[in-house]
Amino acid sequence: MNTSGGAAAAGRAGNSDALEHLARVGLVALGIVHLLIAWLALQLAWGGGGGSADQSGAMATLAEQPFGKPLLWVLTVGLLALALWQLAELTRKAHGLRSTGEERKKAVTGTVKTVAKVVVYLFLAFTAFRFASGGGQSSSGQEQQTVAGVFAWPGGRFLVGIAALVLIGVGAYHVHKGVTKRFMKEIDAAQASAGERRTIERLGQVGYPAKGVALAVVGGLLGWAAVTFDPAKASGLDGALRTLLEAPFGKVLLTLVALGIAAFGVFAFFRARYPERT
């Protein structure tokens, strides 16, 4: 009997279980961040606050609360674990890159999506870390500074345009994902009750399109900055939500998007309870 091989397998299983538990914390953190963004967006819609309705605004709101900074440290660890979880997924998907035909196409698509998730989770973890360590500040103006810096690169305007198209594409994919219920692949609802499954589906059907709309508007603003060669036109999520507010029936539209973002946050809680099995 190969006892060393069995011990290695057991060790990998133990590490996988530990990482999954930490990833659950990260998914809860993701849900909390989205709920806070939704709350800030509702305040923006109805004149109850002037904070940034984005990730940094959510972290700043947490930092101001009692026990906020310890909670931010927990969120930092959880979001890092979430990124590591996706990196483990990336290792698994890499095997498919050596295949051919449809299997290779799925592996390439899955790899791109997983890398994007890793980047997002690392960014959120870094944002939480900055506020937990007392160095956080509002993101207002940071997007413009970043875009202005990229404009100074050779072909910078072209790169900003590509980034804009990517964001618009990601937003459209989120809408498609919500409409077609493809998000159910990210959750193992086998142990959920019939009522919970219906709730999970409704949350995803509302949450993904709402987040997709917000991302598409961010991409549109970034694209306009590239077209006009004006970094001041670029904006992040906060600017996108403020753009929605300025549209006809803006309060209603922003309220619907905020409720959708909140639904996405609650969906993340269900993902933490029933994580996908891969």
mmCIF file of C-alpha atoms in Angstrom:
data_model
loop_
_atom_site.group_PDB
_atom_site.id
_atom_site.type_symbol
_atom_site.label_atom_id
_atom_site.label_comp_id
_atom_site.label_asym_id
_atom_site.label_seq_id
_atom_site.Cartn_x
_atom_site.Cartn_y
_atom_site.Cartn_z
ATOM 1 C CA MET A 1 0.000 0.000 0.000
ATOM 2 C CA ASN A 2 1.269 3.460 -0.895
ATOM 3 C CA THR A 3 0.864 5.170 2.471
ATOM 4 C CA SER A 4 2.829 8.274 1.430
ATOM 5 C CA GLY A 5 0.490 8.817 -1.526
ATOM 6 C CA GLY A 6 -2.525 8.409 0.754
ATOM 7 C CA ALA A 7 -1.105 10.866 3.264
ATOM 8 C CA ALA A 8 -0.419 13.395 0.492
ATOM 9 C CA ALA A 9 -3.974 13.045 -0.765
ATOM 10 C CA ALA A 10 -5.310 13.484 2.753
ATOM 11 C CA GLY A 11 -3.135 16.551 3.187
ATOM 12 C CA ARG A 12 -4.417 18.045 -0.056
ATOM 13 C CA ALA A 13 -7.996 17.351 1.059
ATOM 14 C CA GLY A 14 -7.335 19.012 4.403
ATOM 15 C CA ASN A 15 -5.789 22.052 2.755
ATOM 16 C CA SER A 16 -8.715 22.173 0.321
ATOM 17 C CA ASP A 17 -11.208 22.096 3.199
ATOM 18 C CA ALA A 18 -9.317 24.829 5.075
ATOM 19 C CA LEU A 19 -9.177 26.998 1.950
ATOM 20 C CA GLU A 20 -12.869 26.436 1.302
ATOM 21 C CA HIS A 21 -13.750 27.560 4.832
ATOM 22 C CA LEU A 22 -11.679 30.711 4.336
ATOM 23 C CA ALA A 23 -13.269 31.223 0.927
ATOM 24 C CA ARG A 24 -16.673 31.106 2.600
ATOM 25 C CA VAL A 25 -15.525 34.040 4.744
ATOM 26 C CA GLY A 26 -14.475 35.790 1.538
ATOM 27 C CA LEU A 27 -17.883 35.217 -0.061
ATOM 28 C CA VAL A 28 -19.570 36.653 3.020
ATOM 29 C CA ALA A 29 -17.183 39.612 2.756
ATOM 30 C CA LEU A 30 -18.142 40.013 -0.893
ATOM 31 C CA GLY A 31 -21.796 40.039 0.102
ATOM 32 C CA ILE A 32 -21.213 42.650 2.800
ATOM 33 C CA VAL A 33 -19.355 44.923 0.375
ATOM 34 C CA HIS A 34 -22.197 44.747 -2.155
ATOM 35 C CA LEU A 35 -24.836 45.399 0.500
ATOM 36 C CA LEU A 36 -22.920 48.479 1.663
ATOM 37 C CA ILE A 37 -22.559 49.720 -1.928
ATOM 38 C CA ALA A 38 -26.311 49.224 -2.388
ATOM 39 C CA TRP A 39 -27.010 51.194 0.792
ATOM 40 C CA LEU A 40 -24.726 54.041 -0.333
ATOM 41 C CA ALA A 41 -26.408 54.028 -3.755
ATOM 42 C CA LEU A 42 -29.844 54.311 -2.133
ATOM 43 C CA GLN A 43 -28.591 57.221 -0.043
ATOM 44 C CA LEU A 44 -27.262 58.817 -3.219
ATOM 45 C CA ALA A 45 -30.604 58.308 -4.957
ATOM 46 C CA TRP A 46 -32.658 59.865 -2.197
ATOM 47 C CA GLY A 47 -30.285 62.572 -0.943
ATOM 48 C CA GLY A 48 -29.296 60.910 2.314
ATOM 49 C CA GLY A 49 -25.539 60.905 1.946
ATOM 50 C CA GLY A 50 -22.571 62.173 -0.010
ATOM 51 C CA GLY A 51 -20.141 59.286 0.337
ATOM 52 C CA SER A 52 -18.696 57.368 -2.591
ATOM 53 C CA ALA A 53 -21.083 54.626 -3.685
ATOM 54 C CA ASP A 54 -18.305 52.178 -4.543
ATOM 55 C CA GLN A 55 -15.878 49.738 -2.926
ATOM 56 C CA SER A 56 -13.842 52.410 -1.149
ATOM 57 C CA GLY A 57 -17.025 54.049 0.121
ATOM 58 C CA ALA A 58 -18.197 50.702 1.475
ATOM 59 C CA MET A 59 -14.872 50.110 3.233
ATOM 60 C CA ALA A 60 -14.865 53.659 4.624
ATOM 61 C CA THR A 61 -18.363 53.099 6.003
ATOM 62 C CA LEU A 62 -17.174 49.940 7.752
ATOM 63 C CA ALA A 63 -14.065 51.658 9.131
ATOM 64 C CA GLU A 64 -16.246 54.282 10.822
ATOM 65 C CA GLN A 65 -18.291 51.697 12.729
ATOM 66 C CA PRO A 66 -17.503 50.195 16.162
ATOM 67 C CA PHE A 67 -15.329 47.102 15.600
ATOM 68 C CA GLY A 68 -15.136 48.210 11.973
ATOM 69 C CA LYS A 69 -11.373 47.860 11.606
ATOM 70 C CA PRO A 70 -11.197 44.328 13.100
ATOM 71 C CA LEU A 71 -13.981 43.373 10.704
ATOM 72 C CA LEU A 72 -11.993 44.873 7.829
ATOM 73 C CA TRP A 73 -9.043 42.652 8.766
ATOM 74 C CA VAL A 74 -11.360 39.633 8.623
ATOM 75 C CA LEU A 75 -12.620 40.779 5.230
ATOM 76 C CA THR A 76 -9.042 41.181 4.001
ATOM 77 C CA VAL A 77 -8.146 37.608 4.955
ATOM 78 C CA GLY A 78 -11.392 36.240 3.519
ATOM 79 C CA LEU A 79 -11.004 38.059 0.208
ATOM 80 C CA LEU A 80 -7.395 36.880 -0.095
ATOM 81 C CA ALA A 81 -8.604 33.329 0.529
ATOM 82 C CA LEU A 82 -11.205 33.843 -2.181
ATOM 83 C CA ALA A 83 -8.431 34.860 -4.588
ATOM 84 C CA LEU A 84 -6.382 31.796 -3.597
ATOM 85 C CA TRP A 85 -9.439 29.615 -4.126
ATOM 86 C CA GLN A 86 -9.724 30.940 -7.665
ATOM 87 C CA LEU A 87 -5.986 30.414 -8.214
ATOM 88 C CA ALA A 88 -6.501 26.765 -7.263
ATOM 89 C CA GLU A 89 -9.280 26.687 -9.864
ATOM 90 C CA LEU A 90 -6.860 28.191 -12.376
ATOM 91 C CA THR A 91 -4.456 25.299 -11.802
ATOM 92 C CA ARG A 92 -7.262 22.832 -12.428
ATOM 93 C CA LYS A 93 -8.411 24.575 -15.617
ATOM 94 C CA ALA A 94 -4.842 24.786 -16.961
ATOM 95 C CA HIS A 95 -4.938 21.062 -17.756
ATOM 96 C CA GLY A 96 -7.683 21.706 -20.302
ATOM 97 C CA LEU A 97 -5.459 24.164 -22.194
ATOM 98 C CA ARG A 98 -3.499 21.200 -23.527
ATOM 99 C CA SER A 99 -6.649 19.717 -25.038
ATOM 100 C CA THR A 100 -8.107 20.466 -28.450
ATOM 101 C CA GLY A 101 -11.410 21.575 -29.914
ATOM 102 C CA GLU A 102 -14.349 22.498 -27.708
ATOM 103 C CA GLU A 103 -12.660 21.348 -24.508
ATOM 104 C CA ARG A 104 -9.721 23.689 -25.095
ATOM 105 C CA LYS A 105 -12.099 26.559 -25.931
ATOM 106 C CA LYS A 106 -13.930 26.027 -22.622
ATOM 107 C CA ALA A 107 -10.606 25.895 -20.783
ATOM 108 C CA VAL A 108 -9.439 29.186 -22.326
ATOM 109 C CA THR A 109 -12.756 30.898 -21.504
ATOM 110 C CA GLY A 110 -12.719 29.523 -17.973
ATOM 111 C CA THR A 111 -9.120 30.614 -17.467
ATOM 112 C CA VAL A 112 -9.840 34.194 -18.552
ATOM 113 C CA LYS A 113 -12.865 34.397 -16.243
ATOM 114 C CA THR A 114 -10.911 32.953 -13.327
ATOM 115 C CA VAL A 115 -7.995 35.375 -13.819
ATOM 116 C CA ALA A 116 -10.484 38.270 -13.873
ATOM 117 C CA LYS A 117 -11.993 37.056 -10.590
ATOM 118 C CA VAL A 118 -8.551 36.782 -9.001
ATOM 119 C CA VAL A 119 -7.774 40.392 -9.977
ATOM 120 C CA VAL A 120 -11.110 41.635 -8.590
ATOM 121 C CA TYR A 121 -10.751 39.760 -5.299
ATOM 122 C CA LEU A 122 -7.152 40.928 -4.844
ATOM 123 C CA PHE A 123 -8.232 44.520 -5.520
ATOM 124 C CA LEU A 124 -11.016 44.249 -2.924
ATOM 125 C CA ALA A 125 -8.628 42.637 -0.434
ATOM 126 C CA PHE A 126 -6.108 45.440 -0.963
ATOM 127 C CA THR A 127 -8.842 48.058 -0.503
ATOM 128 C CA ALA A 128 -9.978 46.401 2.730
ATOM 129 C CA PHE A 129 -6.353 46.221 3.917
ATOM 130 C CA ARG A 130 -5.788 49.937 3.278
ATOM 131 C CA PHE A 131 -8.798 50.904 5.373
ATOM 132 C CA ALA A 132 -8.033 48.311 8.062
ATOM 133 C CA SER A 133 -4.510 49.727 8.419
ATOM 134 C CA GLY A 134 -5.768 53.299 8.526
ATOM 135 C CA GLY A 135 -4.417 54.304 5.115
ATOM 136 C CA GLY A 136 -7.632 54.213 3.121
ATOM 137 C CA GLN A 137 -9.178 57.162 1.400
ATOM 138 C CA SER A 138 -12.020 57.869 -0.987
ATOM 139 C CA SER A 139 -11.529 56.762 -4.570
ATOM 140 C CA SER A 140 -12.796 60.097 -5.867
ATOM 141 C CA GLY A 141 -10.409 61.320 -8.538
ATOM 142 C CA GLN A 142 -8.266 58.167 -8.512
ATOM 143 C CA GLU A 143 -9.803 56.838 -11.715
ATOM 144 C CA GLN A 144 -9.046 60.095 -13.534
ATOM 145 C CA GLN A 145 -5.450 60.046 -12.296
ATOM 146 C CA THR A 146 -5.019 56.453 -13.420
ATOM 147 C CA VAL A 147 -6.469 57.119 -16.875
ATOM 148 C CA ALA A 148 -4.337 60.263 -17.247
ATOM 149 C CA GLY A 149 -1.263 58.159 -16.451
ATOM 150 C CA VAL A 150 -2.229 55.521 -19.035
ATOM 151 C CA PHE A 151 -2.842 58.247 -21.650
ATOM 152 C CA ALA A 152 0.816 59.176 -21.251
ATOM 153 C CA TRP A 153 1.917 55.695 -22.346
ATOM 154 C CA PRO A 154 2.573 54.861 -26.013
ATOM 155 C CA GLY A 155 -0.802 53.764 -27.352
ATOM 156 C CA GLY A 156 -2.373 54.667 -23.997
ATOM 157 C CA ARG A 157 -5.552 55.996 -25.541
ATOM 158 C CA PHE A 158 -5.968 52.692 -27.404
ATOM 159 C CA LEU A 159 -5.417 50.715 -24.177
ATOM 160 C CA VAL A 160 -8.068 52.746 -22.355
ATOM 161 C CA GLY A 161 -10.472 52.072 -25.215
ATOM 162 C CA ILE A 162 -9.808 48.325 -24.966
ATOM 163 C CA ALA A 163 -10.381 48.423 -21.203
ATOM 164 C CA ALA A 164 -13.681 50.198 -21.823
ATOM 165 C CA LEU A 165 -14.812 47.538 -24.300
ATOM 166 C CA VAL A 166 -13.815 44.792 -21.853
ATOM 167 C CA LEU A 167 -15.881 46.388 -19.085
ATOM 168 C CA ILE A 168 -18.880 46.786 -21.379
ATOM 169 C CA GLY A 169 -18.481 43.151 -22.423
ATOM 170 C CA VAL A 170 -18.272 41.991 -18.815
ATOM 171 C CA GLY A 171 -21.388 43.997 -18.019
ATOM 172 C CA ALA A 172 -23.252 42.436 -20.944
ATOM 173 C CA TYR A 173 -22.096 38.988 -19.824
ATOM 174 C CA HIS A 174 -23.459 39.633 -16.318
ATOM 175 C CA VAL A 175 -26.839 40.538 -17.816
ATOM 176 C CA HIS A 176 -26.770 37.397 -19.985
ATOM 177 C CA LYS A 177 -25.723 35.324 -16.992
ATOM 178 C CA GLY A 178 -28.670 36.596 -14.984
ATOM 179 C CA VAL A 179 -31.223 36.093 -17.749
ATOM 180 C CA THR A 180 -30.059 32.555 -18.598
ATOM 181 C CA LYS A 181 -29.476 31.530 -14.932
ATOM 182 C CA ARG A 182 -25.902 30.486 -15.717
ATOM 183 C CA PHE A 183 -24.980 31.737 -12.243
ATOM 184 C CA MET A 184 -26.473 28.517 -10.831
ATOM 185 C CA LYS A 185 -23.280 26.759 -11.964
ATOM 186 C CA GLU A 186 -21.419 28.737 -9.289
ATOM 187 C CA ILE A 187 -23.414 27.289 -6.436
ATOM 188 C CA ASP A 188 -24.052 23.746 -5.218
ATOM 189 C CA ALA A 189 -27.743 23.900 -4.373
ATOM 190 C CA ALA A 190 -28.184 20.116 -4.107
ATOM 191 C CA GLN A 191 -28.564 20.388 -0.322
ATOM 192 C CA ALA A 192 -30.776 23.470 -0.493
ATOM 193 C CA SER A 193 -34.518 23.254 -0.032
ATOM 194 C CA ALA A 194 -36.862 23.939 -2.948
ATOM 195 C CA GLY A 195 -37.717 27.333 -1.412
ATOM 196 C CA GLU A 196 -34.047 28.231 -1.041
ATOM 197 C CA ARG A 197 -33.341 27.269 -4.654
ATOM 198 C CA ARG A 198 -36.153 29.527 -5.835
ATOM 199 C CA THR A 199 -34.802 32.352 -3.689
ATOM 200 C CA ILE A 200 -31.271 31.823 -5.021
ATOM 201 C CA GLU A 201 -32.543 31.922 -8.598
ATOM 202 C CA ARG A 202 -34.522 35.124 -8.049
ATOM 203 C CA LEU A 203 -31.578 36.825 -6.358
ATOM 204 C CA GLY A 204 -29.266 35.918 -9.238
ATOM 205 C CA GLN A 205 -31.813 36.936 -11.870
ATOM 206 C CA VAL A 206 -32.037 40.376 -10.275
ATOM 207 C CA GLY A 207 -28.489 40.790 -8.999
ATOM 208 C CA TYR A 208 -26.411 39.880 -12.033
ATOM 209 C CA PRO A 209 -28.230 42.139 -14.536
ATOM 210 C CA ALA A 210 -28.103 45.066 -12.091
ATOM 211 C CA LYS A 211 -24.372 44.648 -11.587
ATOM 212 C CA GLY A 212 -23.981 44.223 -15.338
ATOM 213 C CA VAL A 213 -25.712 47.540 -16.017
ATOM 214 C CA ALA A 214 -23.441 49.305 -13.521
ATOM 215 C CA LEU A 215 -20.291 47.786 -15.062
ATOM 216 C CA ALA A 216 -21.436 48.655 -18.587
ATOM 217 C CA VAL A 217 -21.954 52.295 -17.574
ATOM 218 C CA VAL A 218 -18.446 52.357 -16.054
ATOM 219 C CA GLY A 219 -17.135 51.005 -19.351
ATOM 220 C CA GLY A 220 -19.130 53.579 -21.297
ATOM 221 C CA LEU A 221 -17.672 56.442 -19.264
ATOM 222 C CA LEU A 222 -14.179 55.042 -19.737
ATOM 223 C CA GLY A 223 -14.799 54.731 -23.473
ATOM 224 C CA TRP A 224 -15.994 58.333 -23.653
ATOM 225 C CA ALA A 225 -12.796 59.396 -21.901
ATOM 226 C CA ALA A 226 -10.799 57.544 -24.590
ATOM 227 C CA VAL A 227 -12.815 59.075 -27.446
ATOM 228 C CA THR A 228 -12.512 62.623 -26.102
ATOM 229 C CA PHE A 229 -8.957 62.073 -24.803
ATOM 230 C CA ASP A 230 -10.145 63.587 -21.510
ATOM 231 C CA PRO A 231 -9.346 61.641 -18.310
ATOM 232 C CA ALA A 232 -11.871 63.768 -16.415
ATOM 233 C CA LYS A 233 -14.620 61.887 -18.253
ATOM 234 C CA ALA A 234 -13.493 58.577 -16.725
ATOM 235 C CA SER A 235 -15.120 57.411 -13.545
ATOM 236 C CA GLY A 236 -15.525 54.309 -11.431
ATOM 237 C CA LEU A 237 -18.615 52.711 -9.976
ATOM 238 C CA ASP A 238 -19.525 55.826 -7.979
ATOM 239 C CA GLY A 239 -19.448 57.956 -11.125
ATOM 240 C CA ALA A 240 -21.464 55.349 -13.025
ATOM 241 C CA LEU A 241 -24.196 55.376 -10.383
ATOM 242 C CA ARG A 242 -24.232 59.170 -10.375
ATOM 243 C CA THR A 243 -24.588 59.064 -14.181
ATOM 244 C CA LEU A 244 -27.630 56.811 -13.785
ATOM 245 C CA LEU A 245 -29.073 59.304 -11.289
ATOM 246 C CA GLU A 246 -28.801 62.094 -13.879
ATOM 247 C CA ALA A 247 -30.714 60.062 -16.486
ATOM 248 C CA PRO A 248 -34.488 60.455 -16.989
ATOM 249 C CA PHE A 249 -36.262 58.810 -14.040
ATOM 250 C CA GLY A 250 -32.802 58.627 -12.484
ATOM 251 C CA LYS A 251 -33.953 58.096 -8.896
ATOM 252 C CA VAL A 252 -36.099 55.138 -9.880
ATOM 253 C CA LEU A 253 -33.390 53.693 -12.127
ATOM 254 C CA LEU A 254 -30.676 54.079 -9.494
ATOM 255 C CA THR A 255 -32.965 52.599 -6.839
ATOM 256 C CA LEU A 256 -33.592 49.532 -9.009
ATOM 257 C CA VAL A 257 -29.872 49.081 -9.635
ATOM 258 C CA ALA A 258 -29.144 49.513 -5.914
ATOM 259 C CA LEU A 259 -31.714 46.855 -5.016
ATOM 260 C CA GLY A 260 -30.186 44.597 -7.655
ATOM 261 C CA ILE A 261 -26.696 45.082 -6.194
ATOM 262 C CA ALA A 262 -28.143 44.231 -2.770
ATOM 263 C CA ALA A 263 -29.645 41.058 -4.287
ATOM 264 C CA PHE A 264 -26.185 40.177 -5.632
ATOM 265 C CA GLY A 265 -24.818 40.612 -2.105
ATOM 266 C CA VAL A 266 -27.393 38.242 -0.615
ATOM 267 C CA PHE A 267 -26.672 35.782 -3.444
ATOM 268 C CA ALA A 268 -23.019 35.818 -2.294
ATOM 269 C CA PHE A 269 -24.190 34.744 1.181
ATOM 270 C CA PHE A 270 -25.928 31.746 -0.378
ATOM 271 C CA ARG A 271 -22.744 30.970 -2.333
ATOM 272 C CA ALA A 272 -20.904 30.940 0.984
ATOM 273 C CA ARG A 273 -23.435 28.486 2.388
ATOM 274 C CA TYR A 274 -23.481 26.299 -0.726
ATOM 275 C CA PRO A 275 -20.100 26.792 -2.482
ATOM 276 C CA GLU A 276 -19.563 25.237 -5.888
ATOM 277 C CA ARG A 277 -17.903 21.852 -5.890
ATOM 278 C CA THR A 278 -15.100 21.469 -8.410
#
